[in-house]
């Protein structure tokens, strides 16, 4: 079974440059999604023989490939990029001479942003359009599997294969993912030598999702120095494993905590790092509220990136401890969001005095819950179940 991705409709409906890069973590469905487009040839660089040919004779390999061509895991063959640039420039001259419109010639996938950034920026600037594919969003999962529960999503995360192949164990799958992708592919490509310390760091980070980031605390617990921990966090942010949400800062208030808030982008992965093995135990654990808050952040981010929207996402905490989980902004419009795991515990949002000074117009207040229906909470706040959050966001910022 193929889960229809929101990004697929975006790529299919917008004009693109001659090359399209879809990047994101491994196993989130990049190749499967692009394979739905009409390709005339495909090159899979997980194949060591093809990878060798791509590195040693890229011109010959590309000359054999009919267009449009899909090149999978392109970061493994950086020598391809200058050759693709030459072919695109030649095609541009031909089409300009013949007064033809430009078409997409190459579709790339990549899963290691550390290796991709330099090559794309240097060789394909102005020739390649970049899209980000995350794991499945709640919107995508619930559309494909209407009976899915948030409990299941917190255990499985956003990996398509865990939904389309029922016999797979999420625990074994995610253990393998941590070992093969996080601890080998990403870490080794970045030259990390302290593998044992890095494993400890990952688990410490998993326990801190939806918390304001205290690097010194992680350094003390992991016995790793400050600069190393910062570099490892940067690596995970760059590869879209975690994100740091910056505070909403304004001259109208000097009482805002400037520390960023940490969120994992795949909550199945985060749950596994925390050691959870069973969904009911997770649901009743002290970590469930934080995991749900990060799931809400992940849903906002995935909606923004998969529909290619120009939203900024912030958090808010005053020195007195008043918080707003998320502030989503586009132009002058803002959506102030609280995440509440319990449906019955959802209450109207009451802005703190500092927030009242800053947010005076062009905003709405919503509480995102794990279930239930959309409904009013008091005169100013709306409760929105997370399965309907994507549609709510899109509608709000398009009006």
mmCIF file of C-alpha atoms in Angstrom:
data_model
loop_
_atom_site.group_PDB
_atom_site.id
_atom_site.type_symbol
_atom_site.label_atom_id
_atom_site.label_comp_id
_atom_site.label_asym_id
_atom_site.label_seq_id
_atom_site.Cartn_x
_atom_site.Cartn_y
_atom_site.Cartn_z
ATOM 1 C CA UNK A 1 0.000 0.000 0.000
ATOM 2 C CA UNK A 2 1.241 3.495 -0.879
ATOM 3 C CA UNK A 3 0.407 6.368 1.485
ATOM 4 C CA UNK A 4 -0.301 9.490 -0.558
ATOM 5 C CA UNK A 5 2.088 12.235 0.510
ATOM 6 C CA UNK A 6 1.096 15.885 0.747
ATOM 7 C CA UNK A 7 4.416 16.905 -0.812
ATOM 8 C CA UNK A 8 3.670 14.830 -3.916
ATOM 9 C CA UNK A 9 0.717 17.033 -4.833
ATOM 10 C CA UNK A 10 2.871 20.113 -4.203
ATOM 11 C CA UNK A 11 5.681 18.970 -6.510
ATOM 12 C CA UNK A 12 3.182 17.820 -9.140
ATOM 13 C CA UNK A 13 1.395 21.174 -9.223
ATOM 14 C CA UNK A 14 4.184 23.769 -9.115
ATOM 15 C CA UNK A 15 6.699 24.823 -11.755
ATOM 16 C CA UNK A 16 10.187 23.616 -10.858
ATOM 17 C CA UNK A 17 13.761 24.100 -12.023
ATOM 18 C CA UNK A 18 15.600 21.540 -14.169
ATOM 19 C CA UNK A 19 16.615 19.586 -11.070
ATOM 20 C CA UNK A 20 14.515 18.756 -8.017
ATOM 21 C CA UNK A 21 16.073 17.582 -4.774
ATOM 22 C CA UNK A 22 13.880 15.867 -2.199
ATOM 23 C CA UNK A 23 15.829 15.366 0.962
ATOM 24 C CA UNK A 24 14.900 14.059 4.371
ATOM 25 C CA UNK A 25 15.887 11.351 6.845
ATOM 26 C CA UNK A 26 16.219 7.770 5.636
ATOM 27 C CA UNK A 27 13.122 5.600 5.196
ATOM 28 C CA UNK A 28 10.572 8.425 5.185
ATOM 29 C CA UNK A 29 9.431 7.584 1.627
ATOM 30 C CA UNK A 30 11.379 9.915 -0.677
ATOM 31 C CA UNK A 31 12.099 7.371 -3.418
ATOM 32 C CA UNK A 32 8.643 5.806 -3.222
ATOM 33 C CA UNK A 33 7.031 9.220 -3.623
ATOM 34 C CA UNK A 34 9.134 10.315 -6.595
ATOM 35 C CA UNK A 35 8.664 6.918 -8.268
ATOM 36 C CA UNK A 36 5.009 7.913 -8.745
ATOM 37 C CA UNK A 37 6.179 10.500 -11.288
ATOM 38 C CA UNK A 38 6.804 9.414 -14.913
ATOM 39 C CA UNK A 39 10.535 8.583 -14.870
ATOM 40 C CA UNK A 40 12.357 7.180 -17.896
ATOM 41 C CA UNK A 41 15.390 5.951 -15.944
ATOM 42 C CA UNK A 42 16.395 5.409 -12.326
ATOM 43 C CA UNK A 43 19.832 5.218 -10.692
ATOM 44 C CA UNK A 44 20.047 3.803 -7.169
ATOM 45 C CA UNK A 45 23.328 4.698 -5.509
ATOM 46 C CA UNK A 46 22.831 2.270 -2.632
ATOM 47 C CA UNK A 47 24.107 -0.161 -5.290
ATOM 48 C CA UNK A 48 27.884 -0.110 -4.777
ATOM 49 C CA UNK A 49 28.589 -0.896 -8.453
ATOM 50 C CA UNK A 50 26.507 2.043 -9.658
ATOM 51 C CA UNK A 51 27.996 4.257 -6.965
ATOM 52 C CA UNK A 52 31.492 3.432 -8.206
ATOM 53 C CA UNK A 53 30.525 4.200 -11.819
ATOM 54 C CA UNK A 54 28.902 7.465 -10.757
ATOM 55 C CA UNK A 55 32.089 8.556 -9.034
ATOM 56 C CA UNK A 56 34.628 7.366 -11.606
ATOM 57 C CA UNK A 57 32.776 8.077 -14.878
ATOM 58 C CA UNK A 58 29.730 10.264 -14.173
ATOM 59 C CA UNK A 59 29.584 11.584 -17.738
ATOM 60 C CA UNK A 60 29.145 8.080 -19.183
ATOM 61 C CA UNK A 61 26.580 7.042 -16.568
ATOM 62 C CA UNK A 62 24.434 10.110 -17.223
ATOM 63 C CA UNK A 63 24.739 9.707 -20.998
ATOM 64 C CA UNK A 64 23.152 6.260 -20.650
ATOM 65 C CA UNK A 65 20.210 7.563 -18.617
ATOM 66 C CA UNK A 66 17.055 8.733 -20.365
ATOM 67 C CA UNK A 67 15.348 11.862 -19.045
ATOM 68 C CA UNK A 68 13.649 12.530 -16.727
ATOM 69 C CA UNK A 69 15.932 10.535 -14.456
ATOM 70 C CA UNK A 70 15.650 9.690 -10.764
ATOM 71 C CA UNK A 71 18.973 9.500 -8.873
ATOM 72 C CA UNK A 72 18.526 8.020 -5.413
ATOM 73 C CA UNK A 73 20.819 8.866 -2.440
ATOM 74 C CA UNK A 74 22.837 11.241 -4.578
ATOM 75 C CA UNK A 75 25.094 12.316 -1.699
ATOM 76 C CA UNK A 76 27.097 9.126 -2.253
ATOM 77 C CA UNK A 77 28.361 10.339 -5.644
ATOM 78 C CA UNK A 78 29.307 14.027 -5.442
ATOM 79 C CA UNK A 79 31.106 13.790 -8.809
ATOM 80 C CA UNK A 80 27.691 13.638 -10.459
ATOM 81 C CA UNK A 81 26.854 17.239 -9.575
ATOM 82 C CA UNK A 82 29.293 19.041 -11.934
ATOM 83 C CA UNK A 83 28.203 16.760 -14.806
ATOM 84 C CA UNK A 84 24.525 17.419 -14.103
ATOM 85 C CA UNK A 85 25.300 21.152 -14.112
ATOM 86 C CA UNK A 86 26.927 20.862 -17.552
ATOM 87 C CA UNK A 87 23.978 18.908 -18.963
ATOM 88 C CA UNK A 88 21.421 21.365 -17.549
ATOM 89 C CA UNK A 89 23.310 24.355 -18.963
ATOM 90 C CA UNK A 90 23.548 22.680 -22.362
ATOM 91 C CA UNK A 91 19.831 21.899 -22.287
ATOM 92 C CA UNK A 92 19.052 25.496 -21.326
ATOM 93 C CA UNK A 93 20.911 26.791 -24.361
ATOM 94 C CA UNK A 94 19.127 24.339 -26.658
ATOM 95 C CA UNK A 95 15.686 25.143 -25.309
ATOM 96 C CA UNK A 96 16.333 28.887 -25.390
ATOM 97 C CA UNK A 97 17.375 28.591 -29.037
ATOM 98 C CA UNK A 98 14.277 26.521 -29.849
ATOM 99 C CA UNK A 99 12.035 28.737 -27.660
ATOM 100 C CA UNK A 100 10.891 25.785 -25.568
ATOM 101 C CA UNK A 101 9.885 25.936 -21.927
ATOM 102 C CA UNK A 102 12.173 24.400 -19.323
ATOM 103 C CA UNK A 103 11.298 20.985 -17.910
ATOM 104 C CA UNK A 104 12.553 18.995 -14.938
ATOM 105 C CA UNK A 105 15.338 16.661 -16.073
ATOM 106 C CA UNK A 106 16.661 15.198 -12.829
ATOM 107 C CA UNK A 107 15.004 14.206 -9.578
ATOM 108 C CA UNK A 108 17.378 13.568 -6.686
ATOM 109 C CA UNK A 109 16.851 12.096 -3.254
ATOM 110 C CA UNK A 110 19.269 12.492 -0.386
ATOM 111 C CA UNK A 111 19.281 11.618 3.301
ATOM 112 C CA UNK A 112 22.480 13.177 4.618
ATOM 113 C CA UNK A 113 22.208 16.960 4.673
ATOM 114 C CA UNK A 114 25.778 17.315 5.888
ATOM 115 C CA UNK A 115 27.055 15.800 2.621
ATOM 116 C CA UNK A 116 24.429 17.399 0.381
ATOM 117 C CA UNK A 117 24.640 21.064 1.319
ATOM 118 C CA UNK A 118 28.053 21.867 -0.081
ATOM 119 C CA UNK A 119 27.530 20.050 -3.402
ATOM 120 C CA UNK A 120 24.108 21.502 -4.167
ATOM 121 C CA UNK A 121 25.092 25.050 -3.214
ATOM 122 C CA UNK A 122 28.334 24.962 -5.200
ATOM 123 C CA UNK A 123 27.320 23.033 -8.322
ATOM 124 C CA UNK A 124 23.581 23.444 -8.785
ATOM 125 C CA UNK A 125 22.784 26.925 -7.487
ATOM 126 C CA UNK A 126 19.945 28.335 -9.582
ATOM 127 C CA UNK A 127 19.369 24.949 -11.211
ATOM 128 C CA UNK A 128 17.989 22.813 -8.403
ATOM 129 C CA UNK A 129 14.845 23.297 -6.317
ATOM 130 C CA UNK A 130 14.971 21.840 -2.820
ATOM 131 C CA UNK A 131 12.028 20.207 -1.056
ATOM 132 C CA UNK A 132 11.973 18.586 2.382
ATOM 133 C CA UNK A 133 10.109 15.354 3.024
ATOM 134 C CA UNK A 134 9.584 14.419 6.650
ATOM 135 C CA UNK A 135 8.099 11.232 7.965
ATOM 136 C CA UNK A 136 4.352 10.780 7.742
ATOM 137 C CA UNK A 137 2.345 13.554 9.341
ATOM 138 C CA UNK A 138 -0.700 12.855 11.490
ATOM 139 C CA UNK A 139 -2.744 14.268 8.610
ATOM 140 C CA UNK A 140 -1.276 11.751 6.138
ATOM 141 C CA UNK A 141 -1.504 8.771 8.499
ATOM 142 C CA UNK A 142 -5.096 9.445 9.547
ATOM 143 C CA UNK A 143 -6.176 9.986 5.936
ATOM 144 C CA UNK A 144 -4.733 6.604 4.920
ATOM 145 C CA UNK A 145 -5.712 4.800 8.134
ATOM 146 C CA UNK A 146 -8.823 6.496 9.577
ATOM 147 C CA UNK A 147 -8.901 4.261 12.663
ATOM 148 C CA UNK A 148 -5.316 4.986 13.708
ATOM 149 C CA UNK A 149 -4.886 6.313 17.245
ATOM 150 C CA UNK A 150 -2.469 8.885 18.590
ATOM 151 C CA UNK A 151 -1.142 6.184 20.917
ATOM 152 C CA UNK A 152 -0.074 4.141 17.896
ATOM 153 C CA UNK A 153 1.492 7.163 16.200
ATOM 154 C CA UNK A 154 3.591 7.920 19.293
ATOM 155 C CA UNK A 155 5.016 4.387 19.157
ATOM 156 C CA UNK A 156 5.396 4.037 15.365
ATOM 157 C CA UNK A 157 6.295 7.608 14.501
ATOM 158 C CA UNK A 158 6.185 8.661 10.864
ATOM 159 C CA UNK A 159 7.911 5.760 9.119
ATOM 160 C CA UNK A 160 5.624 4.603 6.262
ATOM 161 C CA UNK A 161 6.777 0.966 6.370
ATOM 162 C CA UNK A 162 5.557 0.568 9.952
ATOM 163 C CA UNK A 163 2.026 1.365 8.728
ATOM 164 C CA UNK A 164 2.022 -0.477 5.408
ATOM 165 C CA UNK A 165 3.698 -3.658 6.728
ATOM 166 C CA UNK A 166 1.782 -4.734 9.808
ATOM 167 C CA UNK A 167 4.078 -7.610 10.758
ATOM 168 C CA UNK A 168 7.028 -5.280 11.381
ATOM 169 C CA UNK A 169 7.877 -4.658 15.025
ATOM 170 C CA UNK A 170 8.265 -0.912 15.708
ATOM 171 C CA UNK A 171 10.745 -1.700 18.478
ATOM 172 C CA UNK A 172 13.095 -3.751 16.273
ATOM 173 C CA UNK A 173 12.661 -1.399 13.307
ATOM 174 C CA UNK A 174 13.526 1.694 15.336
ATOM 175 C CA UNK A 175 16.425 -0.015 17.103
ATOM 176 C CA UNK A 176 17.908 -0.799 13.690
ATOM 177 C CA UNK A 177 17.234 2.753 12.531
ATOM 178 C CA UNK A 178 19.069 4.248 15.498
ATOM 179 C CA UNK A 179 22.052 1.958 14.914
ATOM 180 C CA UNK A 180 22.261 2.240 11.120
ATOM 181 C CA UNK A 181 21.254 5.840 10.441
ATOM 182 C CA UNK A 182 21.789 7.926 13.574
ATOM 183 C CA UNK A 183 24.872 6.201 14.949
ATOM 184 C CA UNK A 184 26.563 5.208 11.688
ATOM 185 C CA UNK A 185 25.399 7.150 8.648
ATOM 186 C CA UNK A 186 25.075 10.589 10.259
ATOM 187 C CA UNK A 187 27.634 10.262 13.046
ATOM 188 C CA UNK A 188 30.420 8.656 11.041
ATOM 189 C CA UNK A 189 30.001 10.999 8.077
ATOM 190 C CA UNK A 190 30.495 13.879 10.518
ATOM 191 C CA UNK A 191 33.656 12.264 11.897
ATOM 192 C CA UNK A 192 32.276 11.487 15.350
ATOM 193 C CA UNK A 193 34.693 9.170 17.143
ATOM 194 C CA UNK A 194 33.106 9.005 20.599
ATOM 195 C CA UNK A 195 30.403 6.526 19.626
ATOM 196 C CA UNK A 196 29.570 5.433 23.179
ATOM 197 C CA UNK A 197 29.239 9.025 24.399
ATOM 198 C CA UNK A 198 27.177 9.865 21.313
ATOM 199 C CA UNK A 199 24.724 7.043 22.089
ATOM 200 C CA UNK A 200 24.357 8.323 25.658
ATOM 201 C CA UNK A 201 23.871 11.864 24.348
ATOM 202 C CA UNK A 202 21.086 10.713 21.993
ATOM 203 C CA UNK A 203 19.161 9.088 24.831
ATOM 204 C CA UNK A 204 19.622 12.091 27.094
ATOM 205 C CA UNK A 205 18.298 14.298 24.306
ATOM 206 C CA UNK A 206 15.299 12.011 23.787
ATOM 207 C CA UNK A 207 14.371 12.448 27.448
ATOM 208 C CA UNK A 208 14.376 16.232 26.980
ATOM 209 C CA UNK A 209 11.975 16.647 24.072
ATOM 210 C CA UNK A 210 9.590 19.605 24.558
ATOM 211 C CA UNK A 211 11.965 21.130 27.105
ATOM 212 C CA UNK A 212 13.938 24.353 26.956
ATOM 213 C CA UNK A 213 17.455 23.349 26.004
ATOM 214 C CA UNK A 214 20.022 23.401 28.790
ATOM 215 C CA UNK A 215 23.302 22.396 27.159
ATOM 216 C CA UNK A 216 25.226 22.495 30.431
ATOM 217 C CA UNK A 217 22.850 19.935 31.926
ATOM 218 C CA UNK A 218 23.430 17.572 28.982
ATOM 219 C CA UNK A 219 27.195 18.081 29.195
ATOM 220 C CA UNK A 220 27.212 17.147 32.865
ATOM 221 C CA UNK A 221 25.014 14.068 32.352
ATOM 222 C CA UNK A 222 26.911 12.817 29.277
ATOM 223 C CA UNK A 223 30.404 13.857 30.429
ATOM 224 C CA UNK A 224 31.011 15.480 27.065
ATOM 225 C CA UNK A 225 32.293 19.036 26.700
ATOM 226 C CA UNK A 226 30.149 22.003 25.738
ATOM 227 C CA UNK A 227 31.455 22.525 22.198
ATOM 228 C CA UNK A 228 31.034 18.837 21.323
ATOM 229 C CA UNK A 229 27.442 18.707 22.590
ATOM 230 C CA UNK A 230 26.630 21.869 20.632
ATOM 231 C CA UNK A 231 28.146 20.386 17.468
ATOM 232 C CA UNK A 232 26.144 17.156 17.899
ATOM 233 C CA UNK A 233 22.914 19.083 18.414
ATOM 234 C CA UNK A 234 23.674 21.133 15.280
ATOM 235 C CA UNK A 235 24.232 17.901 13.355
ATOM 236 C CA UNK A 236 20.837 16.517 14.403
ATOM 237 C CA UNK A 237 19.100 19.802 13.601
ATOM 238 C CA UNK A 238 20.772 19.909 10.178
ATOM 239 C CA UNK A 239 19.551 16.379 9.418
ATOM 240 C CA UNK A 240 16.014 17.067 10.695
ATOM 241 C CA UNK A 241 16.093 14.637 13.604
ATOM 242 C CA UNK A 242 15.441 17.400 16.133
ATOM 243 C CA UNK A 243 14.593 21.072 15.905
ATOM 244 C CA UNK A 244 15.229 24.051 18.146
ATOM 245 C CA UNK A 245 12.310 26.473 18.384
ATOM 246 C CA UNK A 246 13.435 30.007 19.094
ATOM 247 C CA UNK A 247 11.559 32.375 21.413
ATOM 248 C CA UNK A 248 9.345 35.124 20.024
ATOM 249 C CA UNK A 249 11.407 38.189 20.886
ATOM 250 C CA UNK A 250 10.140 41.742 20.678
ATOM 251 C CA UNK A 251 11.081 45.187 21.932
ATOM 252 C CA UNK A 252 7.718 45.334 23.711
ATOM 253 C CA UNK A 253 8.898 42.858 26.332
ATOM 254 C CA UNK A 254 12.269 42.277 27.968
ATOM 255 C CA UNK A 255 11.036 39.445 30.173
ATOM 256 C CA UNK A 256 11.182 36.652 27.601
ATOM 257 C CA UNK A 257 13.436 33.646 28.229
ATOM 258 C CA UNK A 258 15.871 33.477 25.294
ATOM 259 C CA UNK A 259 16.604 29.762 25.576
ATOM 260 C CA UNK A 260 15.355 27.645 22.589
ATOM 261 C CA UNK A 261 13.014 24.712 23.048
ATOM 262 C CA UNK A 262 13.994 21.241 21.812
ATOM 263 C CA UNK A 263 11.603 19.015 19.848
ATOM 264 C CA UNK A 264 12.151 15.641 18.200
ATOM 265 C CA UNK A 265 10.534 15.496 14.762
ATOM 266 C CA UNK A 266 9.729 11.780 14.833
ATOM 267 C CA UNK A 267 8.031 10.775 18.046
ATOM 268 C CA UNK A 268 8.344 7.041 17.458
ATOM 269 C CA UNK A 269 12.096 7.539 17.365
ATOM 270 C CA UNK A 270 11.970 9.705 20.474
ATOM 271 C CA UNK A 271 9.795 7.157 22.325
ATOM 272 C CA UNK A 272 12.303 4.437 21.457
ATOM 273 C CA UNK A 273 15.204 6.539 22.750
ATOM 274 C CA UNK A 274 13.218 6.987 25.961
ATOM 275 C CA UNK A 275 12.876 3.205 26.233
ATOM 276 C CA UNK A 276 9.120 2.805 25.672
ATOM 277 C CA UNK A 277 8.025 -0.561 24.265
ATOM 278 C CA UNK A 278 4.240 -0.559 24.732
ATOM 279 C CA UNK A 279 1.721 2.115 23.780
ATOM 280 C CA UNK A 280 -0.504 1.947 26.875
ATOM 281 C CA UNK A 281 2.462 2.285 29.212
ATOM 282 C CA UNK A 282 3.729 5.217 27.144
ATOM 283 C CA UNK A 283 0.293 6.861 27.199
ATOM 284 C CA UNK A 284 0.177 6.693 30.994
ATOM 285 C CA UNK A 285 3.812 7.683 31.537
ATOM 286 C CA UNK A 286 5.043 11.080 32.809
ATOM 287 C CA UNK A 287 6.611 11.673 29.358
ATOM 288 C CA UNK A 288 3.334 11.450 27.406
ATOM 289 C CA UNK A 289 2.505 15.156 27.634
ATOM 290 C CA UNK A 290 5.926 16.205 26.352
ATOM 291 C CA UNK A 291 5.799 13.629 23.543
ATOM 292 C CA UNK A 292 2.387 14.940 22.487
ATOM 293 C CA UNK A 293 3.620 18.541 22.526
ATOM 294 C CA UNK A 294 6.481 17.548 20.222
ATOM 295 C CA UNK A 295 3.995 15.693 18.001
ATOM 296 C CA UNK A 296 2.038 18.939 17.663
ATOM 297 C CA UNK A 297 5.218 20.797 16.718
ATOM 298 C CA UNK A 298 6.101 18.083 14.223
ATOM 299 C CA UNK A 299 2.641 18.393 12.644
ATOM 300 C CA UNK A 300 3.003 22.161 12.253
ATOM 301 C CA UNK A 301 6.462 21.812 10.696
ATOM 302 C CA UNK A 302 5.456 18.977 8.343
ATOM 303 C CA UNK A 303 2.411 20.913 7.155
ATOM 304 C CA UNK A 304 4.573 23.956 6.470
ATOM 305 C CA UNK A 305 7.267 22.040 4.587
ATOM 306 C CA UNK A 306 5.063 19.586 2.679
ATOM 307 C CA UNK A 307 2.772 22.364 1.432
ATOM 308 C CA UNK A 308 5.733 24.788 1.056
ATOM 309 C CA UNK A 309 4.312 27.590 3.173
ATOM 310 C CA UNK A 310 6.156 30.641 4.475
ATOM 311 C CA UNK A 311 5.433 30.223 8.183
ATOM 312 C CA UNK A 312 7.700 31.054 11.089
ATOM 313 C CA UNK A 313 7.362 29.034 14.292
ATOM 314 C CA UNK A 314 8.290 30.375 17.719
ATOM 315 C CA UNK A 315 7.786 29.567 21.369
ATOM 316 C CA UNK A 316 7.151 31.838 24.370
ATOM 317 C CA UNK A 317 8.172 31.755 27.989
ATOM 318 C CA UNK A 318 8.484 34.648 30.399
ATOM 319 C CA UNK A 319 10.841 34.877 33.333
ATOM 320 C CA UNK A 320 7.753 34.392 35.509
ATOM 321 C CA UNK A 321 7.117 30.980 33.905
ATOM 322 C CA UNK A 322 4.152 31.858 31.670
ATOM 323 C CA UNK A 323 4.293 29.851 28.428
ATOM 324 C CA UNK A 324 2.719 29.613 24.997
ATOM 325 C CA UNK A 325 3.806 26.369 23.337
ATOM 326 C CA UNK A 326 3.857 27.655 19.744
ATOM 327 C CA UNK A 327 3.389 30.888 17.862
ATOM 328 C CA UNK A 328 2.934 30.348 14.127
ATOM 329 C CA UNK A 329 3.345 33.565 12.161
ATOM 330 C CA UNK A 330 2.908 34.627 8.560
ATOM 331 C CA UNK A 331 3.110 38.339 7.937
ATOM 332 C CA UNK A 332 0.976 40.060 10.553
ATOM 333 C CA UNK A 333 -1.204 37.008 11.221
ATOM 334 C CA UNK A 334 -0.408 34.783 14.177
ATOM 335 C CA UNK A 335 -1.784 31.574 15.613
ATOM 336 C CA UNK A 336 -1.074 31.007 19.305
ATOM 337 C CA UNK A 337 -1.160 27.306 20.123
ATOM 338 C CA UNK A 338 -1.222 25.205 23.289
ATOM 339 C CA UNK A 339 -0.856 21.400 23.193
ATOM 340 C CA UNK A 340 -3.028 19.424 25.631
ATOM 341 C CA UNK A 341 -2.929 15.635 25.602
ATOM 342 C CA UNK A 342 -6.123 15.283 27.642
ATOM 343 C CA UNK A 343 -9.310 16.220 25.825
ATOM 344 C CA UNK A 344 -11.210 16.981 29.047
ATOM 345 C CA UNK A 345 -8.355 19.063 30.465
ATOM 346 C CA UNK A 346 -8.426 21.542 27.562
ATOM 347 C CA UNK A 347 -9.202 25.027 28.856
ATOM 348 C CA UNK A 348 -9.377 28.489 27.253
ATOM 349 C CA UNK A 349 -5.983 30.131 26.806
ATOM 350 C CA UNK A 350 -5.429 33.089 29.115
ATOM 351 C CA UNK A 351 -2.609 35.303 27.922
ATOM 352 C CA UNK A 352 -0.119 36.483 30.510
ATOM 353 C CA UNK A 353 0.430 40.248 30.962
ATOM 354 C CA UNK A 354 3.564 40.245 28.787
ATOM 355 C CA UNK A 355 1.737 38.442 25.970
ATOM 356 C CA UNK A 356 -1.168 40.889 26.180
ATOM 357 C CA UNK A 357 1.270 43.734 25.538
ATOM 358 C CA UNK A 358 2.722 41.999 22.469
ATOM 359 C CA UNK A 359 -0.308 40.292 20.888
ATOM 360 C CA UNK A 360 -3.027 42.879 20.434
ATOM 361 C CA UNK A 361 -4.567 42.034 17.045
ATOM 362 C CA UNK A 362 -4.486 39.635 14.066
ATOM 363 C CA UNK A 363 -4.192 36.475 16.136
ATOM 364 C CA UNK A 364 -6.247 33.447 17.142
ATOM 365 C CA UNK A 365 -5.923 31.086 20.099
ATOM 366 C CA UNK A 366 -6.213 27.301 19.702
ATOM 367 C CA UNK A 367 -5.705 24.325 21.981
ATOM 368 C CA UNK A 368 -4.620 21.177 20.105
ATOM 369 C CA UNK A 369 -5.950 17.993 21.694
ATOM 370 C CA UNK A 370 -5.310 14.296 21.101
ATOM 371 C CA UNK A 371 -8.906 13.658 20.001
ATOM 372 C CA UNK A 372 -12.477 14.864 20.195
ATOM 373 C CA UNK A 373 -14.018 17.412 17.867
ATOM 374 C CA UNK A 374 -13.319 21.031 17.022
ATOM 375 C CA UNK A 375 -15.249 23.267 19.398
ATOM 376 C CA UNK A 376 -15.162 26.630 21.100
ATOM 377 C CA UNK A 377 -13.550 26.983 24.507
ATOM 378 C CA UNK A 378 -14.863 30.211 25.925
ATOM 379 C CA UNK A 379 -15.152 33.279 23.706
ATOM 380 C CA UNK A 380 -11.654 33.392 22.192
ATOM 381 C CA UNK A 381 -10.169 29.874 22.157
ATOM 382 C CA UNK A 382 -10.895 26.952 19.814
ATOM 383 C CA UNK A 383 -10.116 23.302 20.584
ATOM 384 C CA UNK A 384 -8.753 21.495 17.514
ATOM 385 C CA UNK A 385 -7.977 17.741 17.449
ATOM 386 C CA UNK A 386 -4.496 17.061 16.085
ATOM 387 C CA UNK A 387 -5.902 15.053 13.176
ATOM 388 C CA UNK A 388 -7.511 18.290 11.924
ATOM 389 C CA UNK A 389 -4.625 20.614 12.737
ATOM 390 C CA UNK A 390 -3.086 20.635 9.234
ATOM 391 C CA UNK A 391 -6.332 21.697 7.584
ATOM 392 C CA UNK A 392 -6.929 24.319 10.270
ATOM 393 C CA UNK A 393 -3.468 25.829 9.722
ATOM 394 C CA UNK A 394 -3.803 25.910 5.948
ATOM 395 C CA UNK A 395 -7.262 27.480 6.091
ATOM 396 C CA UNK A 396 -6.304 30.080 8.690
ATOM 397 C CA UNK A 397 -3.286 31.395 6.801
ATOM 398 C CA UNK A 398 -4.977 31.337 3.402
ATOM 399 C CA UNK A 399 -7.864 33.582 4.435
#
